[in-house]
Each structure stands twice: as structure tokens, then as C-alpha cells.
């Protein structure tokens, strides 16, 4: 009697996830680290947005507009928009640390609002707005590409 040994298991295909969450060439590892980093970025961004909003509310002399822009608002209104969006971003960023699905969904919506606010804020702080738009896009990428290793 000859008994053949079972063949060894095939290596996972690139992008496949194993039950322990590992996998070669997997963007999930980047997204998992990116999700934590995105949460940290959201908390820091939210705090900066609150401070930015307070500065806009306190005195209209802090910011100047560069030329004509289609979406002009009073700086006090912009200040309140930044304070409200900043608080929402901080709360959603803290929720990302739990890894809950609701936190990811809320973060995606709040970061989308922050992206719109930063686009409309371009005439007042163009360089900072572009940095925050790119940061928000990274956060969105990490939120949408994260796959939990918890069983469903």
C-alpha cells in the first residue's frame, strides 16, 4: 500500500485575505494602517478646522480673498462652517479607532463635507485647502479600502 501525501496548500493569490488577515500584496494592510492614520489625520484636521473657524469668527482681518470667486460667503459664516465641520470630523475620527462600520460610513460622509468646504475655502487659503483636500482623499481611500479581519 502506498499512500500519497496530500498536496501542499496553494499560496494565496495576490490580494487574497487569509483568516488571520494576512496576505501577500494585499492593500488591506495598507488600508488598515491607513485607517488608523486617517483617524489621527481626521482628529488633527478637525482641531485645526475648529481653530481656523474661531479665527474667522473672531476677526475678518485674519483672512483675505484672492480675486473674484463664484462661491463667496461672509467670513463669519465660513468660520461657523469650519467649526461645525471640524467638530464632526473630530468625532468621526475618534469613531474610526473603534473599527466600527458606522464610524467608517460617518467618516466618509463627514470627510466628503470637509472636502467640499475646503474646495470652497480655496480663495482664502489656497495652499492649506489643497493640502487638506489631498489628505481627505487619502482618508476616503483608507476608509473605503479597509477590510476587517473579523469573521462576518
PDB file of C-alpha atoms in Angstrom, residues 18-150:
ATOM      1  CA  UNK A  18      -6.398  34.702   4.857  1.00  0.00           C
ATOM      2  CA  UNK A  19      -8.461  34.208   8.041  1.00  0.00           C
ATOM      3  CA  UNK A  20      -5.801  35.895  10.154  1.00  0.00           C
ATOM      4  CA  UNK A  21      -5.960  38.979   7.933  1.00  0.00           C
ATOM      5  CA  UNK A  22      -2.599  38.472   6.268  1.00  0.00           C
ATOM      6  CA  UNK A  23      -1.983  38.140   2.583  1.00  0.00           C
ATOM      7  CA  UNK A  24       0.816  38.879   0.161  1.00  0.00           C
ATOM      8  CA  UNK A  25       0.447  42.036  -1.882  1.00  0.00           C
ATOM      9  CA  UNK A  26      -2.712  42.964  -0.038  1.00  0.00           C
ATOM     10  CA  UNK A  27      -3.812  46.580   0.008  1.00  0.00           C
ATOM     11  CA  UNK A  28      -5.856  45.767   3.130  1.00  0.00           C
ATOM     12  CA  UNK A  29      -2.705  46.016   5.250  1.00  0.00           C
ATOM     13  CA  UNK A  30      -2.076  49.479   3.882  1.00  0.00           C
ATOM     14  CA  UNK A  31      -5.701  50.382   4.383  1.00  0.00           C
ATOM     15  CA  UNK A  32      -5.737  49.071   7.967  1.00  0.00           C
ATOM     16  CA  UNK A  33      -2.718  51.189   8.817  1.00  0.00           C
ATOM     17  CA  UNK A  34      -4.192  53.955   6.712  1.00  0.00           C
ATOM     18  CA  UNK A  35      -7.441  53.728   8.652  1.00  0.00           C
ATOM     19  CA  UNK A  36      -5.649  54.423  11.933  1.00  0.00           C
ATOM     20  CA  UNK A  37      -3.547  57.112  10.296  1.00  0.00           C
ATOM     21  CA  UNK A  38      -6.713  58.502   8.697  1.00  0.00           C
ATOM     22  CA  UNK A  39      -8.351  58.656  12.135  1.00  0.00           C
ATOM     23  CA  UNK A  40      -5.372  60.557  13.508  1.00  0.00           C
ATOM     24  CA  UNK A  41      -5.421  62.889  10.498  1.00  0.00           C
ATOM     25  CA  UNK A  42      -9.142  63.474  10.974  1.00  0.00           C
ATOM     26  CA  UNK A  43      -8.718  64.390  14.646  1.00  0.00           C
ATOM     27  CA  UNK A  44      -5.846  66.762  13.883  1.00  0.00           C
ATOM     28  CA  UNK A  45      -7.667  68.232  10.878  1.00  0.00           C
ATOM     29  CA  UNK A  46     -10.817  68.721  12.925  1.00  0.00           C
ATOM     30  CA  UNK A  47      -8.922  70.574  15.635  1.00  0.00           C
ATOM     31  CA  UNK A  48      -7.244  72.787  13.040  1.00  0.00           C
ATOM     32  CA  UNK A  49     -10.609  73.454  11.381  1.00  0.00           C
ATOM     33  CA  UNK A  50     -12.107  74.498  14.719  1.00  0.00           C
ATOM     34  CA  UNK A  51      -9.203  76.894  15.339  1.00  0.00           C
ATOM     35  CA  UNK A  52      -9.452  78.161  11.772  1.00  0.00           C
ATOM     36  CA  UNK A  53     -13.169  78.760  12.258  1.00  0.00           C
ATOM     37  CA  UNK A  54     -12.625  80.587  15.532  1.00  0.00           C
ATOM     38  CA  UNK A  55     -10.069  82.838  13.828  1.00  0.00           C
ATOM     39  CA  UNK A  56     -12.540  83.602  11.029  1.00  0.00           C
ATOM     40  CA  UNK A  57     -15.341  84.335  13.523  1.00  0.00           C
ATOM     41  CA  UNK A  58     -13.169  86.484  15.796  1.00  0.00           C
ATOM     42  CA  UNK A  59     -11.897  88.852  13.167  1.00  0.00           C
ATOM     43  CA  UNK A  60     -12.437  89.224   9.456  1.00  0.00           C
ATOM     44  CA  UNK A  61      -8.962  90.739   9.087  1.00  0.00           C
ATOM     45  CA  UNK A  62      -7.220  87.383   9.508  1.00  0.00           C
ATOM     46  CA  UNK A  63      -8.093  86.099   6.035  1.00  0.00           C
ATOM     47  CA  UNK A  64      -8.106  87.863   2.719  1.00  0.00           C
ATOM     48  CA  UNK A  65      -9.670  86.704  -0.519  1.00  0.00           C
ATOM     49  CA  UNK A  66      -7.610  86.271  -3.670  1.00  0.00           C
ATOM     50  CA  UNK A  67      -9.651  87.720  -6.528  1.00  0.00           C
ATOM     51  CA  UNK A  68     -13.228  87.058  -7.503  1.00  0.00           C
ATOM     52  CA  UNK A  69     -14.779  83.708  -6.671  1.00  0.00           C
ATOM     53  CA  UNK A  70     -18.195  82.326  -7.513  1.00  0.00           C
ATOM     54  CA  UNK A  71     -18.840  80.907  -4.034  1.00  0.00           C
ATOM     55  CA  UNK A  72     -18.399  83.930  -1.791  1.00  0.00           C
ATOM     56  CA  UNK A  73     -19.681  83.891   1.769  1.00  0.00           C
ATOM     57  CA  UNK A  74     -19.160  86.141   4.734  1.00  0.00           C
ATOM     58  CA  UNK A  75     -16.080  85.096   6.730  1.00  0.00           C
ATOM     59  CA  UNK A  76     -18.145  84.766   9.895  1.00  0.00           C
ATOM     60  CA  UNK A  77     -20.365  82.243   8.115  1.00  0.00           C
ATOM     61  CA  UNK A  78     -17.246  80.405   6.916  1.00  0.00           C
ATOM     62  CA  UNK A  79     -15.974  80.406  10.476  1.00  0.00           C
ATOM     63  CA  UNK A  80     -19.105  78.684  11.734  1.00  0.00           C
ATOM     64  CA  UNK A  81     -18.994  76.196   8.856  1.00  0.00           C
ATOM     65  CA  UNK A  82     -15.408  75.285   9.765  1.00  0.00           C
ATOM     66  CA  UNK A  83     -16.200  74.972  13.461  1.00  0.00           C
ATOM     67  CA  UNK A  84     -19.165  72.669  12.835  1.00  0.00           C
ATOM     68  CA  UNK A  85     -17.383  70.548  10.224  1.00  0.00           C
ATOM     69  CA  UNK A  86     -14.278  70.431  12.444  1.00  0.00           C
ATOM     70  CA  UNK A  87     -16.218  69.080  15.408  1.00  0.00           C
ATOM     71  CA  UNK A  88     -17.921  66.477  13.202  1.00  0.00           C
ATOM     72  CA  UNK A  89     -14.554  65.415  11.769  1.00  0.00           C
ATOM     73  CA  UNK A  90     -13.044  65.023  15.255  1.00  0.00           C
ATOM     74  CA  UNK A  91     -15.960  62.881  16.452  1.00  0.00           C
ATOM     75  CA  UNK A  92     -15.887  60.725  13.291  1.00  0.00           C
ATOM     76  CA  UNK A  93     -12.096  60.408  13.510  1.00  0.00           C
ATOM     77  CA  UNK A  94     -12.344  59.169  17.082  1.00  0.00           C
ATOM     78  CA  UNK A  95     -15.004  56.705  15.949  1.00  0.00           C
ATOM     79  CA  UNK A  96     -12.601  55.248  13.374  1.00  0.00           C
ATOM     80  CA  UNK A  97     -10.427  53.925  16.179  1.00  0.00           C
ATOM     81  CA  UNK A  98     -13.235  51.515  17.129  1.00  0.00           C
ATOM     82  CA  UNK A  99     -13.192  49.988  13.632  1.00  0.00           C
ATOM     83  CA  UNK A 100     -16.985  50.013  13.565  1.00  0.00           C
ATOM     84  CA  UNK A 101     -18.777  50.093  10.229  1.00  0.00           C
ATOM     85  CA  UNK A 102     -20.919  53.048  11.325  1.00  0.00           C
ATOM     86  CA  UNK A 103     -17.740  55.042  12.022  1.00  0.00           C
ATOM     87  CA  UNK A 104     -16.435  54.328   8.540  1.00  0.00           C
ATOM     88  CA  UNK A 105     -19.717  55.382   6.946  1.00  0.00           C
ATOM     89  CA  UNK A 106     -19.963  58.558   9.034  1.00  0.00           C
ATOM     90  CA  UNK A 107     -16.296  59.340   8.342  1.00  0.00           C
ATOM     91  CA  UNK A 108     -16.834  59.029   4.608  1.00  0.00           C
ATOM     92  CA  UNK A 109     -19.766  61.464   4.726  1.00  0.00           C
ATOM     93  CA  UNK A 110     -18.010  63.933   7.038  1.00  0.00           C
ATOM     94  CA  UNK A 111     -14.780  63.858   5.032  1.00  0.00           C
ATOM     95  CA  UNK A 112     -16.851  64.449   1.897  1.00  0.00           C
ATOM     96  CA  UNK A 113     -18.329  67.551   3.540  1.00  0.00           C
ATOM     97  CA  UNK A 114     -14.848  68.650   4.590  1.00  0.00           C
ATOM     98  CA  UNK A 115     -13.603  68.207   1.010  1.00  0.00           C
ATOM     99  CA  UNK A 116     -16.411  70.427  -0.270  1.00  0.00           C
ATOM    100  CA  UNK A 117     -15.742  73.023   2.432  1.00  0.00           C
ATOM    101  CA  UNK A 118     -12.028  73.074   1.602  1.00  0.00           C
ATOM    102  CA  UNK A 119     -12.732  73.432  -2.097  1.00  0.00           C
ATOM    103  CA  UNK A 120     -14.953  76.413  -1.383  1.00  0.00           C
ATOM    104  CA  UNK A 121     -12.305  77.783   1.029  1.00  0.00           C
ATOM    105  CA  UNK A 122      -9.663  77.919  -1.758  1.00  0.00           C
ATOM    106  CA  UNK A 123      -9.741  81.715  -2.244  1.00  0.00           C
ATOM    107  CA  UNK A 124      -8.938  82.350   1.411  1.00  0.00           C
ATOM    108  CA  UNK A 125      -6.196  79.753   1.990  1.00  0.00           C
ATOM    109  CA  UNK A 126      -5.284  78.023  -1.278  1.00  0.00           C
ATOM    110  CA  UNK A 127      -2.206  76.115  -0.119  1.00  0.00           C
ATOM    111  CA  UNK A 128      -3.818  74.831   3.080  1.00  0.00           C
ATOM    112  CA  UNK A 129      -7.015  73.895   1.225  1.00  0.00           C
ATOM    113  CA  UNK A 130      -5.095  71.834  -1.323  1.00  0.00           C
ATOM    114  CA  UNK A 131      -3.207  70.028   1.455  1.00  0.00           C
ATOM    115  CA  UNK A 132      -6.470  69.228   3.221  1.00  0.00           C
ATOM    116  CA  UNK A 133      -8.152  68.070   0.006  1.00  0.00           C
ATOM    117  CA  UNK A 134      -5.307  65.620  -0.656  1.00  0.00           C
ATOM    118  CA  UNK A 135      -5.406  64.478   2.979  1.00  0.00           C
ATOM    119  CA  UNK A 136      -9.168  63.984   2.764  1.00  0.00           C
ATOM    120  CA  UNK A 137      -8.783  61.907  -0.389  1.00  0.00           C
ATOM    121  CA  UNK A 138      -6.292  59.655   1.420  1.00  0.00           C
ATOM    122  CA  UNK A 139      -8.707  59.265   4.332  1.00  0.00           C
ATOM    123  CA  UNK A 140     -11.520  58.360   1.922  1.00  0.00           C
ATOM    124  CA  UNK A 141      -9.278  55.805   0.213  1.00  0.00           C
ATOM    125  CA  UNK A 142      -8.373  54.180   3.524  1.00  0.00           C
ATOM    126  CA  UNK A 143     -11.988  54.143   4.723  1.00  0.00           C
ATOM    127  CA  UNK A 144     -13.271  52.509   1.531  1.00  0.00           C
ATOM    128  CA  UNK A 145     -10.404  50.014   1.139  1.00  0.00           C
ATOM    129  CA  UNK A 146     -10.308  48.740   4.717  1.00  0.00           C
ATOM    130  CA  UNK A 147     -11.445  45.135   5.137  1.00  0.00           C
ATOM    131  CA  UNK A 148     -11.856  43.878   8.670  1.00  0.00           C
ATOM    132  CA  UNK A 149     -10.235  40.551   9.546  1.00  0.00           C
ATOM    133  CA  UNK A 150     -13.174  39.797  11.874  1.00  0.00           C
TER     134      UNK A 150
END
